[in-house]
């Protein structure tokens, strides 16, 4: 019988995955999108015919476009989730909770739930979905990022694929039962030859390889001394970083690695060796895109896939102001740096550079997470740090057998 796939989401990545999966043989694809009238609009668009993935023809690549369509798109989990072998979450992390709650009644112990990407704290969140521990009940996979750079061109019809990653690291937490189809192989078959999935040993490796400090550090480096006056142009985001920002990233990356090493020192049976320094990570993952690999600064500044990307800005008369209420902070702090900080706090490791970004970033988005260097702020309950789910010890963090009380 076919591999039954449910794609959760209605954005760029969900479009890409829905077409890609539907184009594979022996695969049945359904889509769950809970947001506004997306399900209705997408269903209507499908009446026009198959969807298209248009691949970028830059760099002389000539990959033929894909054409296919999902069997159904719905806002009702009861219509598309039951019987799914794999449920793929392809939405920004703030939407994960809503989707987890929606699918929970319809999954079983053979279901594989995939965060694509999972983003830090995905597993902690899965441990308590309305009191249900999905980590024990299902198989949970988490990937470090989306496999592609992609943008919807026409909703429910065409998605532009701008780039495909070479590798994609993912973790797997095994549930009570063996899934009906082998999860890693199934997922690789859905993606095709690229990106090549690299399975890591521990889910914390994916959390620590999120490098959630990158976007906040770029914003901090650019705007920390800003006088509040509109500027003449939109500054380049990655290509515009300076030595200060690159050095700050290096220091933050050291703290991520130190936390991995501290965990391994306290629990020698835990292997987190896949966690790399940010510079090494760039050189591995963007090998073909980096023109000058001589330093982290140059590797970022000369990365072709970042060409032309600018800071999020709004126009004020004929000038520009930065927008801080943007996913670079609203997502990378509560679903990123705060989660890392929570892990560091459990391990008892100081992280002054990441704290600096957290302190600055939380002010910019009007939240309070960190108070006097501890996660005691009033908004911690909106984050995905382990403490929010009642995880306070290293043992709970690592295997999480304990069921936290519902909150
Ligand atoms: P997207 O920006 O296309 O997501 C928008 C979709 O999210 C909407 O269509 C809707 O389905 C859902 N959504 C938005 N607001 C919502 C709300 N208030 N409640 C419920 N659902 C809501 O996201 P995209 O581009 O598909 O990215 C998915 C994830 O992959 C994100 O975490 C993103 O950071 C990451 N990513 C995306 C890349 C890309 O090229 N698109 C590249 C690398 C990572």
CSV table of C-alpha atoms and ligand atoms in Angstrom, one decimal:
chain,number,residue,atom,x,y,z
A,1,UNK,CA,0.0,0.0,0.0
A,2,UNK,CA,1.2,3.6,-0.6
A,3,UNK,CA,3.2,5.7,1.8
A,4,UNK,CA,0.6,8.1,3.3
A,5,UNK,CA,1.9,11.6,3.9
A,6,UNK,CA,0.2,14.5,5.6
A,7,UNK,CA,1.8,17.9,5.1
A,8,UNK,CA,0.9,20.4,7.8
A,9,UNK,CA,1.1,24.1,6.7
A,10,UNK,CA,0.2,26.3,3.8
A,11,UNK,CA,3.3,28.4,3.2
A,12,UNK,CA,6.4,28.2,0.9
A,13,UNK,CA,7.8,24.9,2.3
A,14,UNK,CA,4.4,23.2,2.6
A,15,UNK,CA,3.8,24.0,-1.1
A,16,UNK,CA,7.2,22.6,-2.1
A,17,UNK,CA,6.8,19.4,-0.1
A,18,UNK,CA,3.2,18.8,-1.2
A,19,UNK,CA,4.2,18.8,-4.9
A,20,UNK,CA,7.4,17.0,-4.4
A,21,UNK,CA,5.8,14.2,-2.3
A,22,UNK,CA,2.8,13.9,-4.7
A,23,UNK,CA,5.2,13.5,-7.6
A,24,UNK,CA,6.7,10.3,-6.1
A,25,UNK,CA,5.4,6.9,-7.0
A,26,UNK,CA,3.3,5.0,-4.6
A,27,UNK,CA,2.7,8.0,-2.3
A,28,UNK,CA,-0.6,9.5,-1.2
A,29,UNK,CA,-0.4,13.1,-0.1
A,30,UNK,CA,-2.9,15.2,1.9
A,31,UNK,CA,-2.5,18.7,3.3
A,32,UNK,CA,-3.7,20.1,6.6
A,33,UNK,CA,-3.7,23.9,6.8
A,34,UNK,CA,-5.3,25.6,9.8
A,35,UNK,CA,-4.6,29.1,8.9
A,36,UNK,CA,-7.4,31.4,7.8
A,37,UNK,CA,-9.0,30.4,4.5
A,38,UNK,CA,-5.9,28.7,3.1
A,39,UNK,CA,-7.4,25.3,2.8
A,40,UNK,CA,-10.3,26.7,0.8
A,41,UNK,CA,-8.1,28.8,-1.4
A,42,UNK,CA,-5.7,25.9,-2.0
A,43,UNK,CA,-8.5,23.5,-2.8
A,44,UNK,CA,-10.0,25.9,-5.3
A,45,UNK,CA,-6.6,26.5,-7.0
A,46,UNK,CA,-6.3,22.7,-7.4
A,47,UNK,CA,-9.4,22.7,-9.6
A,48,UNK,CA,-7.2,24.4,-12.3
A,49,UNK,CA,-5.0,21.4,-12.4
A,50,UNK,CA,-1.6,20.2,-11.2
A,51,UNK,CA,0.8,22.3,-9.2
A,52,UNK,CA,4.3,23.1,-10.3
A,53,UNK,CA,7.7,23.4,-8.7
A,54,UNK,CA,9.7,25.8,-10.9
A,55,UNK,CA,13.4,25.2,-10.3
A,56,UNK,CA,15.9,28.0,-10.5
A,57,UNK,CA,17.8,27.9,-13.8
A,58,UNK,CA,20.7,30.0,-12.4
A,59,UNK,CA,24.2,28.7,-12.5
A,60,UNK,CA,23.4,26.7,-15.6
A,61,UNK,CA,21.3,24.2,-13.7
A,62,UNK,CA,18.6,22.7,-15.8
A,63,UNK,CA,16.5,20.6,-13.5
A,64,UNK,CA,13.1,20.0,-15.1
A,65,UNK,CA,10.1,21.3,-13.2
A,66,UNK,CA,7.9,19.0,-11.2
A,67,UNK,CA,4.2,18.7,-11.7
A,68,UNK,CA,1.8,17.0,-9.3
A,69,UNK,CA,-1.0,17.7,-6.8
A,70,UNK,CA,-2.0,16.5,-3.4
A,71,UNK,CA,-5.1,14.3,-3.1
A,72,UNK,CA,-6.8,16.7,-0.6
A,73,UNK,CA,-6.3,19.9,1.3
A,74,UNK,CA,-8.3,20.5,4.4
A,75,UNK,CA,-8.6,22.6,7.6
A,76,UNK,CA,-10.0,19.6,9.4
A,77,UNK,CA,-7.5,17.2,10.9
A,78,UNK,CA,-10.1,14.5,11.0
A,79,UNK,CA,-10.2,14.5,7.2
A,80,UNK,CA,-6.5,14.3,6.4
A,81,UNK,CA,-4.6,12.9,9.4
A,82,UNK,CA,-6.1,9.5,10.1
A,83,UNK,CA,-4.1,6.7,8.5
A,84,UNK,CA,-1.0,8.9,7.8
A,85,UNK,CA,2.3,7.2,8.1
A,86,UNK,CA,4.2,10.5,8.2
A,87,UNK,CA,3.0,13.9,9.4
A,88,UNK,CA,5.3,16.7,8.3
A,89,UNK,CA,5.3,20.0,10.1
A,90,UNK,CA,6.4,22.7,7.7
A,91,UNK,CA,5.3,25.8,9.4
A,92,UNK,CA,7.0,28.5,11.5
A,93,UNK,CA,7.6,27.2,15.0
A,94,UNK,CA,5.0,29.5,16.7
A,95,UNK,CA,2.3,27.5,14.8
A,96,UNK,CA,3.5,24.0,16.0
A,97,UNK,CA,1.4,24.0,19.1
A,98,UNK,CA,-1.8,24.6,17.2
A,99,UNK,CA,-1.0,21.8,14.8
A,100,UNK,CA,0.1,19.3,17.5
A,101,UNK,CA,-3.2,19.9,19.3
A,102,UNK,CA,-5.1,19.4,16.1
A,103,UNK,CA,-3.4,16.1,15.0
A,104,UNK,CA,-3.1,14.5,18.5
A,105,UNK,CA,-6.4,12.7,18.5
A,106,UNK,CA,-5.8,11.2,15.0
A,107,UNK,CA,-2.2,9.8,15.3
A,108,UNK,CA,-1.2,6.4,16.6
A,109,UNK,CA,1.9,4.8,17.8
A,110,UNK,CA,3.1,3.9,14.3
A,111,UNK,CA,2.8,7.5,13.1
A,112,UNK,CA,6.0,9.5,12.4
A,113,UNK,CA,5.9,13.2,13.2
A,114,UNK,CA,8.5,15.3,11.5
A,115,UNK,CA,9.5,18.8,12.3
A,116,UNK,CA,10.9,20.1,9.0
A,117,UNK,CA,12.4,22.2,10.6
A,118,UNK,CA,11.7,21.2,14.2
A,119,UNK,CA,13.4,24.3,15.7
A,120,UNK,CA,14.6,24.2,19.3
A,121,UNK,CA,12.2,22.8,21.8
A,122,UNK,CA,10.1,20.8,19.4
A,123,UNK,CA,10.6,17.6,21.3
A,124,UNK,CA,9.9,19.3,24.7
A,125,UNK,CA,6.6,20.6,23.2
A,126,UNK,CA,5.7,17.1,21.9
A,127,UNK,CA,6.0,15.7,25.4
A,128,UNK,CA,2.9,17.6,26.5
A,129,UNK,CA,0.2,18.1,24.0
A,130,UNK,CA,-3.0,18.5,26.1
A,131,UNK,CA,-1.5,16.1,28.6
A,132,UNK,CA,-0.6,13.6,25.9
A,133,UNK,CA,3.1,12.6,25.6
A,134,UNK,CA,3.6,12.2,21.9
A,135,UNK,CA,7.3,11.5,22.3
A,136,UNK,CA,6.4,8.2,24.0
A,137,UNK,CA,3.5,7.5,21.7
A,138,UNK,CA,4.9,8.2,18.3
A,139,UNK,CA,8.2,8.5,16.4
A,140,UNK,CA,9.5,12.1,16.4
A,141,UNK,CA,12.0,13.4,13.9
A,142,UNK,CA,13.5,16.8,13.8
A,143,UNK,CA,15.5,18.5,11.1
A,144,UNK,CA,17.8,21.5,11.4
A,145,UNK,CA,16.2,23.5,8.6
A,146,UNK,CA,14.0,23.4,5.5
A,147,UNK,CA,15.6,21.3,2.7
A,148,UNK,CA,15.1,24.1,0.2
A,149,UNK,CA,15.1,27.9,-0.3
A,150,UNK,CA,11.6,28.4,-1.8
A,151,UNK,CA,8.9,30.9,-2.3
A,152,UNK,CA,5.3,30.6,-3.4
A,153,UNK,CA,4.8,32.2,-6.8
A,154,UNK,CA,1.1,31.6,-7.1
A,155,UNK,CA,-0.8,30.2,-4.1
A,156,UNK,CA,-1.9,26.6,-4.6
A,157,UNK,CA,-0.4,26.6,-8.0
A,158,UNK,CA,3.3,27.4,-8.4
A,159,UNK,CA,6.3,27.5,-6.1
A,160,UNK,CA,9.8,28.7,-7.0
A,161,UNK,CA,12.6,26.5,-5.8
A,162,UNK,CA,15.7,28.8,-5.5
A,163,UNK,CA,18.1,26.3,-4.0
A,164,UNK,CA,18.4,22.8,-2.6
A,165,UNK,CA,20.6,22.1,0.4
A,166,UNK,CA,23.4,19.5,0.0
A,167,UNK,CA,22.9,17.9,3.4
A,168,UNK,CA,20.2,18.0,6.1
A,169,UNK,CA,20.9,16.8,9.6
A,170,UNK,CA,18.0,15.1,11.4
A,171,UNK,CA,17.3,13.3,14.7
A,172,UNK,CA,14.9,10.5,15.5
A,173,UNK,CA,13.3,9.6,18.8
A,174,UNK,CA,11.8,6.1,18.6
A,175,UNK,CA,8.3,5.6,19.9
A,176,UNK,CA,6.5,2.5,21.2
A,177,UNK,CA,6.0,0.9,17.9
A,178,UNK,CA,8.0,0.4,14.7
A,179,UNK,CA,6.5,2.7,12.0
A,180,UNK,CA,4.7,0.9,9.0
A,181,UNK,CA,7.5,2.2,6.7
A,182,UNK,CA,11.1,3.0,7.7
A,183,UNK,CA,11.0,6.7,8.4
A,184,UNK,CA,14.5,7.9,7.2
A,185,UNK,CA,14.3,5.9,4.0
A,186,UNK,CA,10.7,7.2,3.4
A,187,UNK,CA,11.7,10.7,3.9
A,188,UNK,CA,14.8,10.5,1.7
A,189,UNK,CA,12.6,9.0,-1.0
A,190,UNK,CA,10.2,12.0,-0.7
A,191,UNK,CA,13.0,14.5,-0.9
A,192,UNK,CA,14.9,12.7,-3.8
A,193,UNK,CA,18.7,12.6,-4.0
A,194,UNK,CA,19.2,16.0,-2.4
A,195,UNK,CA,19.5,17.0,0.3
A,196,UNK,CA,21.2,13.9,1.7
A,197,UNK,CA,19.8,13.2,5.1
A,198,UNK,CA,22.5,12.8,7.8
A,199,UNK,CA,21.1,11.2,11.0
A,200,UNK,CA,22.6,12.5,14.2
A,201,UNK,CA,22.7,10.5,17.3
A,202,UNK,CA,20.9,12.8,19.7
A,203,UNK,CA,18.0,15.2,19.4
A,204,UNK,CA,20.0,17.8,21.4
A,205,UNK,CA,22.5,17.9,18.5
A,206,UNK,CA,19.8,19.4,16.3
A,207,UNK,CA,18.8,21.8,19.0
A,208,UNK,CA,22.5,22.9,19.4
A,209,UNK,CA,23.0,23.1,15.6
A,210,UNK,CA,20.2,25.5,15.2
A,211,UNK,CA,22.7,28.3,15.9
A,212,UNK,CA,19.8,30.5,17.0
A,213,UNK,CA,22.2,33.4,17.7
A,214,UNK,CA,23.0,34.1,14.0
A,215,UNK,CA,20.1,36.4,13.2
A,216,UNK,CA,20.0,38.2,16.6
A,217,UNK,CA,23.8,38.7,16.3
A,218,UNK,CA,23.5,40.2,12.8
A,219,UNK,CA,20.7,42.6,14.1
A,220,UNK,CA,22.7,43.4,17.2
A,221,UNK,CA,25.8,44.1,15.3
A,222,UNK,CA,24.0,46.5,12.9
A,223,UNK,CA,21.6,48.3,15.3
A,224,UNK,CA,23.1,48.2,18.8
A,225,UNK,CA,24.3,51.8,18.5
A,226,UNK,CA,21.5,53.1,16.2
A,227,UNK,CA,20.4,56.6,17.1
A,228,UNK,CA,16.8,55.9,16.1
A,229,UNK,CA,16.9,58.1,13.0
A,230,UNK,CA,15.8,56.6,9.7
A,231,UNK,CA,18.6,55.6,7.4
A,232,UNK,CA,19.1,56.2,3.7
A,233,UNK,CA,19.1,52.7,2.4
A,234,UNK,CA,18.3,49.1,3.4
A,235,UNK,CA,21.6,47.5,4.6
A,236,UNK,CA,22.6,44.1,3.4
A,237,UNK,CA,21.8,41.4,6.0
A,238,UNK,CA,24.4,38.7,5.8
A,239,UNK,CA,26.7,40.3,3.3
A,240,UNK,CA,26.8,43.5,5.4
A,241,UNK,CA,28.2,42.0,8.6
A,242,UNK,CA,31.4,43.3,10.1
A,243,UNK,CA,34.2,41.9,12.1
A,244,UNK,CA,32.5,42.6,15.4
A,245,UNK,CA,29.5,40.6,14.4
A,246,UNK,CA,31.6,37.7,13.1
A,247,UNK,CA,33.6,37.6,16.3
A,248,UNK,CA,30.4,37.7,18.4
A,249,UNK,CA,29.1,34.7,16.4
A,250,UNK,CA,32.3,32.8,17.1
A,251,UNK,CA,32.0,33.5,20.8
A,252,UNK,CA,28.3,32.4,20.9
A,253,UNK,CA,29.2,29.3,18.9
A,254,UNK,CA,31.8,28.4,21.5
A,255,UNK,CA,29.1,28.6,24.2
A,256,UNK,CA,26.9,26.2,22.2
A,257,UNK,CA,29.8,23.8,21.9
A,258,UNK,CA,30.8,24.2,25.5
A,259,UNK,CA,27.3,23.3,26.6
A,260,UNK,CA,27.5,20.2,24.4
A,261,UNK,CA,30.8,19.3,26.0
A,262,UNK,CA,29.5,19.9,29.5
A,263,UNK,CA,26.6,17.5,28.8
A,264,UNK,CA,29.0,14.8,27.5
A,265,UNK,CA,31.3,15.4,30.5
A,266,UNK,CA,28.4,14.8,32.9
A,267,UNK,CA,26.9,11.9,30.9
A,268,UNK,CA,29.7,10.1,29.1
A,269,UNK,CA,27.2,7.8,27.3
A,270,UNK,CA,25.7,10.7,25.5
A,271,UNK,CA,27.3,11.5,22.1
A,272,UNK,CA,26.8,15.1,20.9
A,273,UNK,CA,29.9,15.2,18.7
A,274,UNK,CA,28.0,16.2,15.6
A,275,UNK,CA,27.7,19.7,17.0
A,276,UNK,CA,30.2,21.8,15.0
A,277,UNK,CA,31.6,25.2,15.4
A,278,UNK,CA,29.6,27.7,13.3
A,279,UNK,CA,32.5,28.3,10.9
A,280,UNK,CA,33.0,24.6,10.2
A,281,UNK,CA,29.3,24.3,9.7
A,282,UNK,CA,29.2,27.0,7.1
A,283,UNK,CA,32.1,25.4,5.3
A,284,UNK,CA,30.4,22.1,5.2
A,285,UNK,CA,26.9,23.2,4.3
A,286,UNK,CA,27.6,26.0,1.9
A,287,UNK,CA,30.8,24.5,0.4
A,288,UNK,CA,29.9,25.4,-3.2
A,289,UNK,CA,28.4,28.8,-2.4
A,290,UNK,CA,31.3,30.4,-0.5
A,291,UNK,CA,33.7,32.4,-2.6
A,292,UNK,CA,36.2,33.2,0.1
A,293,UNK,CA,36.3,30.6,2.9
A,294,UNK,CA,39.3,32.2,4.7
A,295,UNK,CA,37.3,33.2,7.8
A,296,UNK,CA,33.8,33.2,9.2
A,297,UNK,CA,33.4,36.8,8.3
A,298,UNK,CA,34.4,36.2,4.7
A,299,UNK,CA,32.5,32.9,4.5
A,300,UNK,CA,29.3,34.8,5.3
A,301,UNK,CA,30.0,37.9,3.3
A,302,UNK,CA,30.8,36.0,0.2
A,303,UNK,CA,28.1,33.3,0.4
A,304,UNK,CA,26.3,33.4,-2.9
A,305,UNK,CA,23.0,32.2,-1.5
A,306,UNK,CA,22.8,35.3,0.7
A,307,UNK,CA,23.2,37.7,-2.2
A,308,UNK,CA,21.1,40.8,-2.0
A,309,UNK,CA,19.2,39.9,1.2
A,310,UNK,CA,18.6,43.0,3.3
A,311,UNK,CA,17.6,43.8,6.9
A,312,UNK,CA,13.8,43.8,7.5
A,313,UNK,CA,13.0,47.5,7.1
A,314,UNK,CA,10.0,49.7,6.7
A,315,UNK,CA,9.8,52.8,4.6
A,316,UNK,CA,9.5,56.1,6.4
A,317,UNK,CA,9.0,58.9,3.9
A,318,UNK,CA,12.0,58.3,1.6
A,319,UNK,CA,14.1,56.7,4.3
A,320,UNK,CA,14.1,53.4,6.2
A,321,UNK,CA,13.7,52.1,9.7
A,322,UNK,CA,14.5,48.6,11.0
A,323,UNK,CA,11.6,46.2,11.9
A,324,UNK,CA,12.5,44.3,15.0
A,325,UNK,CA,9.1,42.6,15.2
A,326,UNK,CA,10.3,40.0,12.8
A,327,UNK,CA,10.9,36.3,12.9
A,328,UNK,CA,14.6,36.9,13.3
A,329,UNK,CA,13.8,37.9,16.8
A,330,UNK,CA,10.2,36.9,17.5
A,331,UNK,CA,11.0,33.3,16.6
A,332,UNK,CA,14.8,32.9,17.1
A,333,UNK,CA,14.5,34.2,20.7
A,334,UNK,CA,11.6,32.3,22.3
A,335,UNK,CA,12.0,29.2,20.0
A,336,UNK,CA,15.8,29.5,19.9
A,337,UNK,CA,18.1,31.4,22.3
A,338,UNK,CA,15.7,30.9,25.2
A,339,UNK,CA,15.6,27.2,24.7
A,340,UNK,CA,19.4,27.1,24.5
A,341,UNK,CA,19.6,29.1,27.6
A,342,UNK,CA,17.3,26.7,29.4
A,343,UNK,CA,19.5,23.8,28.5
A,344,UNK,CA,22.6,25.7,29.6
A,345,UNK,CA,20.9,26.6,32.9
A,346,UNK,CA,20.2,22.9,33.5
A,347,UNK,CA,23.8,22.0,32.8
A,348,UNK,CA,25.0,24.9,35.0
A,349,UNK,CA,26.9,26.6,32.3
A,350,UNK,CA,27.3,30.4,31.9
A,351,UNK,CA,26.6,31.9,28.5
A,352,UNK,CA,27.4,35.6,28.6
A,353,UNK,CA,27.5,36.3,24.9
A,354,UNK,CA,24.2,34.6,24.2
A,355,UNK,CA,22.8,36.3,27.2
A,356,UNK,CA,23.8,39.7,25.8
A,357,UNK,CA,21.8,38.9,22.6
A,358,UNK,CA,18.9,37.7,24.6
A,359,UNK,CA,18.8,40.8,26.8
A,360,UNK,CA,19.0,43.1,23.8
A,361,UNK,CA,16.6,41.1,21.7
A,362,UNK,CA,13.9,40.7,24.3
A,363,UNK,CA,13.7,44.4,24.8
A,364,UNK,CA,13.3,45.0,21.0
A,365,UNK,CA,10.3,42.6,20.9
A,366,UNK,CA,8.9,43.8,24.2
A,367,UNK,CA,9.3,40.6,26.1
A,368,UNK,CA,10.9,39.5,29.4
A,369,UNK,CA,12.6,36.2,29.5
A,370,UNK,CA,15.9,36.7,31.1
A,371,UNK,CA,16.1,38.5,34.5
A,372,UNK,CA,19.5,38.8,36.2
A,373,UNK,CA,20.9,36.1,34.0
A,374,UNK,CA,18.1,33.5,34.8
A,375,UNK,CA,15.0,32.5,32.9
A,376,UNK,CA,12.6,34.0,35.4
A,377,UNK,CA,10.8,36.5,33.2
A,378,UNK,CA,7.1,36.7,32.9
A,379,UNK,CA,7.1,35.6,29.2
A,380,UNK,CA,9.0,32.3,29.7
A,381,UNK,CA,5.7,30.4,29.6
A,382,UNK,CA,5.3,31.4,25.9
A,383,UNK,CA,8.7,29.9,25.0
A,384,UNK,CA,9.8,26.3,24.4
A,385,UNK,CA,12.5,26.2,27.0
A,386,UNK,CA,12.6,22.8,28.9
A,387,UNK,CA,11.7,24.6,32.2
A,388,UNK,CA,8.3,25.5,30.7
A,389,UNK,CA,7.5,21.9,30.4
A,390,UNK,CA,8.7,21.0,33.9
A,391,UNK,CA,12.0,19.7,32.7
A,392,UNK,CA,14.6,20.8,35.3
A,393,UNK,CA,17.2,18.0,35.5
A,394,UNK,CA,19.7,16.7,33.0
A,395,UNK,CA,18.1,13.2,33.1
A,396,UNK,CA,14.7,14.7,32.3
A,397,UNK,CA,16.3,16.7,29.5
A,398,UNK,CA,18.2,13.8,28.0
A,399,UNK,CA,15.5,11.1,27.9
A,400,UNK,CA,12.5,12.9,29.3
A,401,UNK,CA,10.7,9.8,30.6
A,402,UNK,CA,9.0,12.0,33.2
A,403,UNK,CA,5.6,13.3,32.2
A,404,UNK,CA,5.4,16.9,33.2
A,405,UNK,CA,2.2,18.2,34.7
A,406,UNK,CA,-0.1,19.9,32.2
A,407,UNK,CA,0.0,23.7,32.3
B,1,LIG,P1,6.0,30.6,5.5
B,1,LIG,O1,6.4,32.0,5.8
B,1,LIG,O2,5.6,30.4,4.1
B,1,LIG,O3,4.8,30.3,6.5
B,1,LIG,C1,3.6,30.9,6.3
B,1,LIG,C2,2.5,29.9,6.6
B,1,LIG,O4,2.5,29.7,8.0
B,1,LIG,C3,1.2,30.4,6.2
B,1,LIG,O5,0.9,30.2,4.9
B,1,LIG,C4,0.3,29.6,7.2
B,1,LIG,O6,0.1,28.3,6.7
B,1,LIG,C5,1.2,29.5,8.4
B,1,LIG,N1,0.9,30.6,9.4
B,1,LIG,C6,1.2,31.8,9.3
B,1,LIG,N2,0.7,32.5,10.3
B,1,LIG,C7,0.0,31.7,11.1
B,1,LIG,C8,-0.7,31.8,12.2
B,1,LIG,N3,-0.9,32.9,12.9
B,1,LIG,N4,-1.3,30.6,12.7
B,1,LIG,C9,-1.2,29.5,12.1
B,1,LIG,N5,-0.5,29.3,10.9
B,1,LIG,C10,0.1,30.4,10.4
B,1,LIG,O7,7.0,29.6,6.0
B,1,LIG,P2,8.0,28.7,5.1
B,1,LIG,O8,8.8,29.6,4.2
B,1,LIG,O9,7.3,27.6,4.5
B,1,LIG,O10,9.0,28.2,6.2
B,1,LIG,C11,8.7,27.2,7.1
B,1,LIG,C12,9.9,27.1,8.1
B,1,LIG,O11,11.1,26.8,7.4
B,1,LIG,C13,10.1,28.4,8.9
B,1,LIG,O12,10.5,28.0,10.2
B,1,LIG,C14,11.2,29.0,8.2
B,1,LIG,O13,12.0,29.9,9.0
B,1,LIG,C15,12.0,27.8,7.7
B,1,LIG,N6,12.8,28.1,6.5
B,1,LIG,C16,12.3,28.6,5.4
B,1,LIG,C17,13.0,28.8,4.2
B,1,LIG,C18,12.4,29.2,2.9
B,1,LIG,O14,13.2,29.4,1.9
B,1,LIG,N7,11.1,29.4,2.8
B,1,LIG,C19,14.5,28.5,4.2
B,1,LIG,C20,15.0,28.0,5.5
B,1,LIG,C21,14.2,27.8,6.6
